[in-house]
Coordinates of C-alpha atoms and ligand atoms in Angstrom, one line a residue:
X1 CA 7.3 -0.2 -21.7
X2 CA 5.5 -2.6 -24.3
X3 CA 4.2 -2.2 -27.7
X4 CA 0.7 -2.0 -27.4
X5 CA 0.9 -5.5 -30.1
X6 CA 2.3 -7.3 -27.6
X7 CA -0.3 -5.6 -24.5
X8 CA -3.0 -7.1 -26.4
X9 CA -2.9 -10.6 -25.5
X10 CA -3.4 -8.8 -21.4
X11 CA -6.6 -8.3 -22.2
X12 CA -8.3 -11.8 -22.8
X13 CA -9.2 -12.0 -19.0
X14 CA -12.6 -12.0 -18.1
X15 CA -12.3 -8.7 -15.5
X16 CA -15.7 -7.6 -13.8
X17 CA -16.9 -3.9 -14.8
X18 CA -16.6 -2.2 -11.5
X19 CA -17.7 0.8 -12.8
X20 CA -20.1 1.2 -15.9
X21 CA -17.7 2.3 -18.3
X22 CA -14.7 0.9 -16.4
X23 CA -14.1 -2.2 -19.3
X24 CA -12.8 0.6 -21.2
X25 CA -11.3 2.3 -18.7
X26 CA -9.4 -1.1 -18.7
X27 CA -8.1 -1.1 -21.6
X28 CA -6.9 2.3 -22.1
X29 CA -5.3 1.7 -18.9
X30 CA -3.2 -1.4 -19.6
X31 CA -2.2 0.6 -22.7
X32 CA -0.6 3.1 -21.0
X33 CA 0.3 1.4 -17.3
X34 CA 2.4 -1.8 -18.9
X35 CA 5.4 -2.6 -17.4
X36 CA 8.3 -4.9 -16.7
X37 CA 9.9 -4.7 -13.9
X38 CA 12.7 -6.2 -14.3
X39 CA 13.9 -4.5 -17.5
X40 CA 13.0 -1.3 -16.3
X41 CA 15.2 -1.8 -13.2
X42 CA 18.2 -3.6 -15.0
X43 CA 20.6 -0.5 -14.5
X44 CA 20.0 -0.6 -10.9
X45 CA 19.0 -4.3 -9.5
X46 CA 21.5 -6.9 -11.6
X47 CA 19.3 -9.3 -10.5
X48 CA 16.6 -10.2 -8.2
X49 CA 19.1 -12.5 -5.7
X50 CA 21.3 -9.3 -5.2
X51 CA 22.9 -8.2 -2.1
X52 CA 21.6 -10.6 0.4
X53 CA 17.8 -11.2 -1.4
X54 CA 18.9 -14.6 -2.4
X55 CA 19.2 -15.3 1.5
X56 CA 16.6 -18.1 2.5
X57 CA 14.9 -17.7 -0.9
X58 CA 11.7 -19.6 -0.5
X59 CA 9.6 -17.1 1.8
X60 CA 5.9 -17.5 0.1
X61 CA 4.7 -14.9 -2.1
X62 CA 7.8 -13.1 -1.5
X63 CA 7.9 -9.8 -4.3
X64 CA 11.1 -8.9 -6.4
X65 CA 13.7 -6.0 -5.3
X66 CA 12.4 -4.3 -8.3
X67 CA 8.9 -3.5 -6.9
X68 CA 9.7 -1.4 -3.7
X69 CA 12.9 0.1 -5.7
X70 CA 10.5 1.0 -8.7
X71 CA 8.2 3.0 -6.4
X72 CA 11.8 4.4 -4.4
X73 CA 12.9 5.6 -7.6
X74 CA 9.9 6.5 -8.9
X75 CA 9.3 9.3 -6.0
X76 CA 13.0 10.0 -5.9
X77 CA 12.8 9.1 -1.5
X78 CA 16.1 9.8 0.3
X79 CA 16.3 9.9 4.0
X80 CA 12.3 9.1 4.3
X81 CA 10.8 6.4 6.5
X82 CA 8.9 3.5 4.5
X83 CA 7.0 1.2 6.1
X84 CA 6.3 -2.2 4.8
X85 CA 2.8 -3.3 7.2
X86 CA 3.1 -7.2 5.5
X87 CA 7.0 -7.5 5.2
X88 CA 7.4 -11.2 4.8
X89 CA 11.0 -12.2 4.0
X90 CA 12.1 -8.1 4.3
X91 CA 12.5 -7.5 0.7
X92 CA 11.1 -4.0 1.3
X93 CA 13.8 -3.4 4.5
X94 CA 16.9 -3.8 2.1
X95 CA 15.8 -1.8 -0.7
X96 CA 14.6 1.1 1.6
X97 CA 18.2 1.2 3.1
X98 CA 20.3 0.7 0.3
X99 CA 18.9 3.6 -1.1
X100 CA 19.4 5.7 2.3
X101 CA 16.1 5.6 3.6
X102 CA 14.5 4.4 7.1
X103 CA 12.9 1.5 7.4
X104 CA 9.8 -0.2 9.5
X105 CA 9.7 -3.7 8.6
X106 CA 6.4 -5.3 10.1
X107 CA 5.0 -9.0 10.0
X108 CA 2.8 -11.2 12.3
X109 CA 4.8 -13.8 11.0
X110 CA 7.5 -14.1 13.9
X111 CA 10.6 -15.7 11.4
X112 CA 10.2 -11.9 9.5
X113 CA 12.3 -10.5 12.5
X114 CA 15.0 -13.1 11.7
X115 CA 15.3 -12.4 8.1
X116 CA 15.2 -8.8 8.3
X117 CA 17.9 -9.2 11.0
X118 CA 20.1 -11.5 8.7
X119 CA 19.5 -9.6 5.7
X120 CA 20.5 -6.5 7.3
X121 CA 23.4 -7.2 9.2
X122 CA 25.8 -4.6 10.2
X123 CA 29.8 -5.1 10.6
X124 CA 33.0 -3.6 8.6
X125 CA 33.5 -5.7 5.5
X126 CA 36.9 -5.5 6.3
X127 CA 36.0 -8.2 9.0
X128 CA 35.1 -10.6 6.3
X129 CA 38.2 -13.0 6.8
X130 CA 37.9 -13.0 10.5
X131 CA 34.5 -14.3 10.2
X132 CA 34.8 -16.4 7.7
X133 CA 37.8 -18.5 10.5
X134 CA 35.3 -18.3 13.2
X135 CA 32.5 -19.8 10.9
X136 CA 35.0 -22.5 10.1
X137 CA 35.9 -22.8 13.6
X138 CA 32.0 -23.1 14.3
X139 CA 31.1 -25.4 11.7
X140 CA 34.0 -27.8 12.6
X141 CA 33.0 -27.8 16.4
X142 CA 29.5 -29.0 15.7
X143 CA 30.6 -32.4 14.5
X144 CA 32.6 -32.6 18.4
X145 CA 30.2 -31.7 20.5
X146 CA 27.0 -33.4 22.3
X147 CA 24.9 -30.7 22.1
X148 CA 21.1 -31.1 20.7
X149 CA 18.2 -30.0 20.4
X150 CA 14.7 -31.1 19.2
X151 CA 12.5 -28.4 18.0
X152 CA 8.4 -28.4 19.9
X153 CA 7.5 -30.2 16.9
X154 CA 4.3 -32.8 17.1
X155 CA 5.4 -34.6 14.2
X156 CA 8.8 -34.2 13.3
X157 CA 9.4 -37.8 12.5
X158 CA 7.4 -37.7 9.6
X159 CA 9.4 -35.0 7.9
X160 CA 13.0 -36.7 8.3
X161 CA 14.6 -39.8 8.0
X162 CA 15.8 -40.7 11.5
X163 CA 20.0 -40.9 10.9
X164 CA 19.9 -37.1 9.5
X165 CA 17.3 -36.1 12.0
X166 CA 19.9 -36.8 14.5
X167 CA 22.5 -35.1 12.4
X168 CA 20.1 -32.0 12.3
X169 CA 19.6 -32.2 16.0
X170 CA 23.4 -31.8 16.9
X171 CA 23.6 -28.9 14.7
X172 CA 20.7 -26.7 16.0
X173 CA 22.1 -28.0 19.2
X174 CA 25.3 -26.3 19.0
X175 CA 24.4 -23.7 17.3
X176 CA 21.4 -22.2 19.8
X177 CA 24.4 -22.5 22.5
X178 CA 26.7 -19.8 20.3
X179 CA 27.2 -17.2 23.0
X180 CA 25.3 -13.9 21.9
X181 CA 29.0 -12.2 21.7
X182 CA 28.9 -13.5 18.5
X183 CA 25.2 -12.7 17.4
X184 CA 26.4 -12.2 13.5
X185 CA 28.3 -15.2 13.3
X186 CA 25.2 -17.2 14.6
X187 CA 22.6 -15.3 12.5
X188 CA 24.8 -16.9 9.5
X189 CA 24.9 -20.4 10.8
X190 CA 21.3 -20.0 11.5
X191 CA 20.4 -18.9 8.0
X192 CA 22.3 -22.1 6.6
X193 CA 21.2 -24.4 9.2
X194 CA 17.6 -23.3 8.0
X195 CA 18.6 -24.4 4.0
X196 CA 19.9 -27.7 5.4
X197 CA 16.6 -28.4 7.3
X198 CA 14.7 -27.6 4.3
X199 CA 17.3 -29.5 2.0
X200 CA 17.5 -32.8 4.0
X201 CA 13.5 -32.8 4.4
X202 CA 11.0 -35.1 2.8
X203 CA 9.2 -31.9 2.5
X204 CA 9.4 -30.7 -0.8
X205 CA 12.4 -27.3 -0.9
X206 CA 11.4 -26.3 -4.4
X207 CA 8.2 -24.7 -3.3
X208 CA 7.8 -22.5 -1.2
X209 CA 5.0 -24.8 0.3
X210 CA 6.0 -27.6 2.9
X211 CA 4.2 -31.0 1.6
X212 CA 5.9 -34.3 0.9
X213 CA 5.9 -35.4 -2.7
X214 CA 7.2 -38.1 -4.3
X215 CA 10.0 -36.6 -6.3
X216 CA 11.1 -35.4 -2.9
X217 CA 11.2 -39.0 -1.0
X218 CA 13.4 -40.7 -3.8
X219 CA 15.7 -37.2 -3.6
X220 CA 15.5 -37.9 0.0
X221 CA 16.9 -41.9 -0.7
X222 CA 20.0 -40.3 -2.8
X223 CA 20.7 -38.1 -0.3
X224 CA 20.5 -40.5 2.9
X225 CA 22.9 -42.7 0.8
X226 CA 24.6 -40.2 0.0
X227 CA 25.5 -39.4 4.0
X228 CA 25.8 -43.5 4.7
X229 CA 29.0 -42.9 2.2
X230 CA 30.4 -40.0 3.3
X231 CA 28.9 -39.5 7.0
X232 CA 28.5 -36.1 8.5
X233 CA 30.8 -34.6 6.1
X234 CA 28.1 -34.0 3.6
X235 CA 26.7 -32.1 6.0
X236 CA 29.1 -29.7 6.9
X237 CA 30.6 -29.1 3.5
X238 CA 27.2 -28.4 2.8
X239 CA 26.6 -26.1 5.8
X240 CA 29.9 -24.3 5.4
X241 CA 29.1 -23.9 1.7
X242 CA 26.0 -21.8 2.9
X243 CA 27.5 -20.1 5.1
X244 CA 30.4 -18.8 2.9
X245 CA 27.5 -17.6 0.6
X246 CA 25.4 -15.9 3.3
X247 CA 28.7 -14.0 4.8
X248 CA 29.5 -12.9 1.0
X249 CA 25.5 -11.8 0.4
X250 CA 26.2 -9.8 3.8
X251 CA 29.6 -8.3 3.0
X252 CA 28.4 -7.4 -0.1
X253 CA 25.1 -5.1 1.5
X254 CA 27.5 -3.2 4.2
X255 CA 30.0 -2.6 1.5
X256 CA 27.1 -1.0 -0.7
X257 CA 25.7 1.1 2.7
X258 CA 26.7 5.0 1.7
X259 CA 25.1 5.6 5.0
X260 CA 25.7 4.0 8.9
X261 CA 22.1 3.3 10.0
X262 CA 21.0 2.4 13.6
X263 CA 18.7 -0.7 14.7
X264 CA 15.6 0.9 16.9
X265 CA 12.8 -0.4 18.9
X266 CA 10.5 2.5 18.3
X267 CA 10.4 5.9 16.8
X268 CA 12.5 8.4 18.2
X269 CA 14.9 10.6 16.4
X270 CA 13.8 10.6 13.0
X271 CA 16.6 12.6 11.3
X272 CA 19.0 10.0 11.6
X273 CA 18.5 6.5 8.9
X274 CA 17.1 3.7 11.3
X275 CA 15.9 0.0 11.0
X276 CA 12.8 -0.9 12.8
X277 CA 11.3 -4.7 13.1
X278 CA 7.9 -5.1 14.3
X279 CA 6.0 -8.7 15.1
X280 CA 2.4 -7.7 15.5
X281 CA -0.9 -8.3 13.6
X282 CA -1.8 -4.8 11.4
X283 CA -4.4 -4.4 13.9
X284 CA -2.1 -3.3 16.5
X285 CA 0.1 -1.6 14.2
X286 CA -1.6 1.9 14.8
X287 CA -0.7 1.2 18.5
X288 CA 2.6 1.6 18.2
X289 CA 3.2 3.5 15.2
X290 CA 2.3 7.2 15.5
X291 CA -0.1 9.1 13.2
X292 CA 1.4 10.7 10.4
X293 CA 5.0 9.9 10.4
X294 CA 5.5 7.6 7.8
X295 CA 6.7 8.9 4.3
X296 CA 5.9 5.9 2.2
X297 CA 4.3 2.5 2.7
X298 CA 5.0 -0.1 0.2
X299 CA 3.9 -3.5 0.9
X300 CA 2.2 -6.8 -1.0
X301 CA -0.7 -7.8 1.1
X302 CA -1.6 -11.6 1.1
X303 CA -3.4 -13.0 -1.4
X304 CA -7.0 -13.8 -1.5
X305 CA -7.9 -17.1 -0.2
X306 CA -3.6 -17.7 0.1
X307 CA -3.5 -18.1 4.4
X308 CA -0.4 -20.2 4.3
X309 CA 2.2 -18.6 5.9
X310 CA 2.7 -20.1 8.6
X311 CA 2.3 -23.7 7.3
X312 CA 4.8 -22.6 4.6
X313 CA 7.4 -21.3 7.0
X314 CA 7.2 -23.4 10.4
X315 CA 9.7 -26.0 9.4
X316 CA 12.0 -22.8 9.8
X317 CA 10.3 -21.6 12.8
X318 CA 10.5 -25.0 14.7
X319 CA 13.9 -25.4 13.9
X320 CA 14.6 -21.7 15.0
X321 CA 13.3 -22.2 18.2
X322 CA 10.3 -19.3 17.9
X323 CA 6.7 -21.6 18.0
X324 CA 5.3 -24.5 18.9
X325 CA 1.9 -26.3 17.7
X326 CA -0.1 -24.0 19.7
X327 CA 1.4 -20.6 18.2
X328 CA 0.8 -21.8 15.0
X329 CA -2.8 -22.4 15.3
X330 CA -3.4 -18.9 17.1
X331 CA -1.2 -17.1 14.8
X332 CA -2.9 -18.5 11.8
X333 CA -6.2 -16.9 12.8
X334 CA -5.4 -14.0 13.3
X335 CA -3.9 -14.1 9.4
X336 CA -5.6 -11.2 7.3
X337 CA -9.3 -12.9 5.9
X338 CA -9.1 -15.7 8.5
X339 CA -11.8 -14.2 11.2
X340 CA -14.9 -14.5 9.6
X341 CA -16.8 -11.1 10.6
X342 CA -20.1 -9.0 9.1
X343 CA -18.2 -5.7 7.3
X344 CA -19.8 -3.2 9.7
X345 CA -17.5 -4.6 12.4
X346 CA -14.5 -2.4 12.1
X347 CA -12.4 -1.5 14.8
X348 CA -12.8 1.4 17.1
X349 CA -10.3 3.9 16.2
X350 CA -10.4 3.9 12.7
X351 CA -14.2 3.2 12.1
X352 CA -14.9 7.2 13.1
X353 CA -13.9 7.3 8.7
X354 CA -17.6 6.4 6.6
X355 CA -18.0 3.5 6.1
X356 CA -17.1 2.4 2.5
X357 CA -20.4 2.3 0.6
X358 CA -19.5 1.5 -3.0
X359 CA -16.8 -0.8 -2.2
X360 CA -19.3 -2.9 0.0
X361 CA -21.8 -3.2 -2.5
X362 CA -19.3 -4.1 -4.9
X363 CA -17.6 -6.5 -2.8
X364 CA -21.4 -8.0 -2.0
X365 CA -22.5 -8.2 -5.4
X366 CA -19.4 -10.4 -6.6
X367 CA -19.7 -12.5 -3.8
X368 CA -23.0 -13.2 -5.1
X369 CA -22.0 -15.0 -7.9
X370 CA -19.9 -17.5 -5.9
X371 CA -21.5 -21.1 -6.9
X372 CA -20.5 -22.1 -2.9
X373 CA -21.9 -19.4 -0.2
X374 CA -20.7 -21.6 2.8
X375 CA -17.1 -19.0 2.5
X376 CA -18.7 -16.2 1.8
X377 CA -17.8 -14.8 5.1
X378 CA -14.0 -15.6 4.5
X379 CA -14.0 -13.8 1.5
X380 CA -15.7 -10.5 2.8
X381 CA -13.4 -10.9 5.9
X382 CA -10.3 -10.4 3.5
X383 CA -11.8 -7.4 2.3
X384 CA -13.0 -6.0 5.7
X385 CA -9.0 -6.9 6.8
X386 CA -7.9 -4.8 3.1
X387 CA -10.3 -2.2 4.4
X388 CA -8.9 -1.8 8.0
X389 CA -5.3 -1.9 6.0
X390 CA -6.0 1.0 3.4
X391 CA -7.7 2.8 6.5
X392 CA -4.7 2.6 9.0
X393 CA -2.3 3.0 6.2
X394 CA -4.2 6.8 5.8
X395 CA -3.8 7.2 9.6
X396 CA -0.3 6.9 9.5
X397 CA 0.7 8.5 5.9
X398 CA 1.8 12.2 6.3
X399 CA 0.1 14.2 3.8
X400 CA 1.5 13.6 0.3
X401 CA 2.1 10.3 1.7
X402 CA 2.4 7.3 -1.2
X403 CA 0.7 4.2 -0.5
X404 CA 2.2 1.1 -3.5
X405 CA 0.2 -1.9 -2.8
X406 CA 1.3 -4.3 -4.8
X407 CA -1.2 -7.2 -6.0
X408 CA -2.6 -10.3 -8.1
X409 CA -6.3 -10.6 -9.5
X410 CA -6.7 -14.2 -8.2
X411 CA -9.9 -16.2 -8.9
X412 CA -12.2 -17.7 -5.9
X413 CA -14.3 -20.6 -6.9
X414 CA -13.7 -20.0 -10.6
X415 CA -15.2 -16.5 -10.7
X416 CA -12.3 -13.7 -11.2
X417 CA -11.8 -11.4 -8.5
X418 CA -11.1 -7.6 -9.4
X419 CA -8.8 -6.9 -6.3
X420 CA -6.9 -4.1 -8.3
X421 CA -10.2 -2.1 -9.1
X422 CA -11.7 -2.8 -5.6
X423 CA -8.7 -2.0 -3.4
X424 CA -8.2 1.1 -5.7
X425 CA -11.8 2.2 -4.8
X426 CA -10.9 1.8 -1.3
X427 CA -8.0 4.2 -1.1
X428 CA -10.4 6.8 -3.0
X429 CA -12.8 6.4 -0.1
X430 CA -9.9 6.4 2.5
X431 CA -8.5 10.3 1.1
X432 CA -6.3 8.7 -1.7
X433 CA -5.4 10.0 -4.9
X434 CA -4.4 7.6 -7.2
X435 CA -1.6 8.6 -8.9
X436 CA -0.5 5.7 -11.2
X437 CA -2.0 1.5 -11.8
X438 CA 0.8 -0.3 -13.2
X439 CA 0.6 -4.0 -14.2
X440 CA 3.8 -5.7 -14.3
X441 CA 3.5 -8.1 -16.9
X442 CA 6.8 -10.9 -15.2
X443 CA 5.4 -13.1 -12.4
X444 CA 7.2 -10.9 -9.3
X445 CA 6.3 -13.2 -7.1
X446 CA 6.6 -17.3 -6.0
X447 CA 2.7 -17.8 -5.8
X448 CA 0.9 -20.2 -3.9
X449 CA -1.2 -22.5 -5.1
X450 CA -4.2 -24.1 -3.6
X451 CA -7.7 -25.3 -3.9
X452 CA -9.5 -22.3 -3.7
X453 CA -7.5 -19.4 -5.5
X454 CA -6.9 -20.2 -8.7
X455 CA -4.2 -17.2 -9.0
X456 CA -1.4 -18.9 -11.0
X457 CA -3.5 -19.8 -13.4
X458 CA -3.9 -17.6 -16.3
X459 CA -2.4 -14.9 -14.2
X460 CA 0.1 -13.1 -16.7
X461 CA 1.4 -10.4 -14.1
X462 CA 0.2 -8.2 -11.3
X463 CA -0.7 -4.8 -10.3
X464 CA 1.0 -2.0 -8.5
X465 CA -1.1 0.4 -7.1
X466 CA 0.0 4.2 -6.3
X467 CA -1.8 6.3 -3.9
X468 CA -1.0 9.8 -2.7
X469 CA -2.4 10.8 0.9
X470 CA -4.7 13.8 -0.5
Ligands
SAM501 C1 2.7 -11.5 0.3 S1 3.5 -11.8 1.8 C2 4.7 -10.5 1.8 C3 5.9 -10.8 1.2 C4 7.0 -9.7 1.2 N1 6.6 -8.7 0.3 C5 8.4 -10.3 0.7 O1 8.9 -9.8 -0.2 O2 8.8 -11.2 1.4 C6 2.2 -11.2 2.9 C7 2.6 -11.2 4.3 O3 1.5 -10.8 5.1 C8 1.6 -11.4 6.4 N2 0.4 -11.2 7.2 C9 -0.8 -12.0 7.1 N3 -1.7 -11.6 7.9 C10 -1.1 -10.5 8.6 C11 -1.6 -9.7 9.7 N4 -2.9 -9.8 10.2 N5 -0.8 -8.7 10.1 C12 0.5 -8.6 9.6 N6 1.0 -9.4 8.7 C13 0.2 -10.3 8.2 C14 2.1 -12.8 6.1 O4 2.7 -13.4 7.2 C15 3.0 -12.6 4.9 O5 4.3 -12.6 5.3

């Protein structure tokens, strides 16, 4: 925890009063919620690339291990089911089964399946060195065979120069052929074939964020005559490389499994540890997931005004075979705060709970002070999403249920946005108790940047809310 000295320089940001008094609510608050993750959690996470976290490390606004293992810890869960609604790059799936829980690891994005699937993979570590000769056997075939193929993307030129292009080509080529005997050999190859995609693109691999940059076209001119030295060689050292890593990463999570855990497409018999991937939008989720069977939901919800995820992640998605340019424009609307609708238009199901009275007014007056009223309607959409979220999440909680939503206080057209207070508010209306508001005082996540939310700026931390189901 920090000295309340060093808490002090927290509280310069200009935060809207929600409530009257809340200002010094505020304060008293960041007094006594403070926290660093990462320090708090050294005993237990050495660091935040552990196990296989560091696989395909770029996922935008991915969180920390630390954040669903502070809340794990925190409630002391063992053989419960957590559910992560918004699971991105499955940060939340790893931590929930290291520490002998279930896990339901949802996304709308369709490359979560993958990374869940990588980062979880099952087999005896004993296997290792039989692996590692059939990824070297793999990696050397590539280079021999004819094989290719070109991802069902419109532009693809522009994002590679054409020698490695056809380099890249043969090596998806071969690899998509790997007979599904083998499905955890080719989840590896996969996962390094994706960093070489990224690596040998004019799109920029430091950011999470695919755009070409200058820096990144004279890498690009080292790196093309680099491979006009030393031919496809730099290629597969490079690949192999990857994949030695990746098979270590997943070595290293079976051998740290106390407990053998099964892979399951839906809900069935609970008192055994499963794994559970799910590639629907939230609004579907209560289809499938029954009411009041999850333990624990623990989840970071996009950002306000931070709808990239798909333009962040298709250069993976193309390559892995899973969308083309017409998936990408329907998946992005359905992205929470993309459909622009009035707040009364909730969905069936869930609307029978009132209707959220002080958070609407709240949520109407700030928007009031935006200086632009033409995205009005986008911002009240995120919140109508955030409110079908906190409401579902309730549905599915069993009683005594925790809800950790963890979450940045972004600002929209210059005008700071209270998410923290207003989402809180929203669980109190949706049968919440909140137990604890912690603000984590490290950057937890690789934010995105854009026009319109002015997060990373002047953002020292974020906020982890706890709810219990009352
Ligand atoms: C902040 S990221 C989660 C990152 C994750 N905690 C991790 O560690 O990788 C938010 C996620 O919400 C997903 N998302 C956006 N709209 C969604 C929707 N309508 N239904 C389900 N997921 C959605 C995005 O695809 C993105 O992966």
């Amino acid at each position: 925890m920090m000295s309340s000295k060093q808490i002090a320089m927290f509280n310069n940001q200009e935060i809207l009063p929600f409530k009257k008094n809340k200002r010094e609510d505020f304060n008293k608050e960041i007094l006594k919620d403070v926290i660093n993750l990462r320090e708090e959690l050294k005993p237990d996470i050495p660091s935040t690339t552990y196990l296989t976290h560091g696989i395909h490390n770029v996922y935008p606004a991915k969180f920390i291990p630390q954040v669903p293992r502070f809340v794990i810890k925190k409630f002391n869960h063992k053989g419960k089911i957590i559910l992560d609604p918004f699971a991105g790059s499955g940060t939340t799936a790893v931590e929930s089964l290291i520490t002998g829980n279930s896990n339901i690891s949802n996304d709308i994005n369709p490359l979560t399946k993958f990374l869940v699937e990588i980062k979880t993979l099952k087999f005896n570590p004993r296997d290792c060195f039989s692996y590692l000769d059939r990824l070297i056997y793999h990696v050397d075939s590539i280079f021999k065979s004819d094989l290719k193929f070109t991802p069902k993307w419109g532009n693809l030129d522009y994002w590679y120069p054409p020698e490695i292009l056809t380099e890249l080509k043969k090596i998806w080529g071969y690899i998509h052929s790997i007979d599904e005997n083998e499905s955890n050999i080719k989840y590896i190859l996969k996962a390094s074939a994706l960093f070489i995609s990224r690596k040998y693109s004019y799109g920029e691999d430091g950011s999470p964020k695919l755009f070409r940059s200058k820096q990144k076209t004279m890498k690009m001119k080292e790196l093309t005559n680099k491979f006009h030295e030393i031919g496809y060689k730099l290629l597969r050292n490079e690949l192999l490389g990857k994949a030695e890593q990746y098979l270590g990463a997943v070595t290293q999570f079976n051998s740290s499994m106390k407990t053998e855990f099964m892979k399951v497409n839906s809900i069935g018999d609970t008192s055994k540890q499963f794994l559970m991937v799910l590639n629907v939008s939230i609004e579907d989720l209560g289809k499938i997931i029954p009411k009041q069977t999850i333990d624990c939901i623990i989840t970071s919800p996009p950002y306000i005004y931070a709808q990239e995820y798909f333009r962040s992640t298709k250069i993976d998605m193309y390559w892995l075979d899973m969308i083309d340019d017409d998936l990408i424009k329907k998946l992005t609307k359905m992205e929470i705060g993309q459909k622009p609708k009035p707040f009364w238009d909730l969905s069936a199901d869930l609307s029978k709970i009132r209707p959220f009275k002080n958070t609407l007014s709240v949520i109407r007056e700030l928007s009031e002070k935006f200086k632009s009223k033409d995205n009005i309607l986008r911002y009240e959409a995120y919140f109508n999403d955030m409110m079908y979220f906190v409401r579902l999440s309730s549905n599915l909680l069993v009683s005594k249920g925790i809800l950790a939503i963890f979450i940045g206080e972004p600002k929209v057209f210059g005008t700071p946005v209270n998410v923290k207070d207003i989402i809180s508010q929203m669980m109190e209306e949706s049968n919440f108790k909140i137990v604890n508001t912690y603000f984590d005082i490290i950057k937890s996540r690789h934010l995105l940047r854009n026009r319109l939310n002015e997060n990373p700026d002047g953002i020292s931390g974020e906020w982890l809310i706890l709810g219990e189901k009352l």
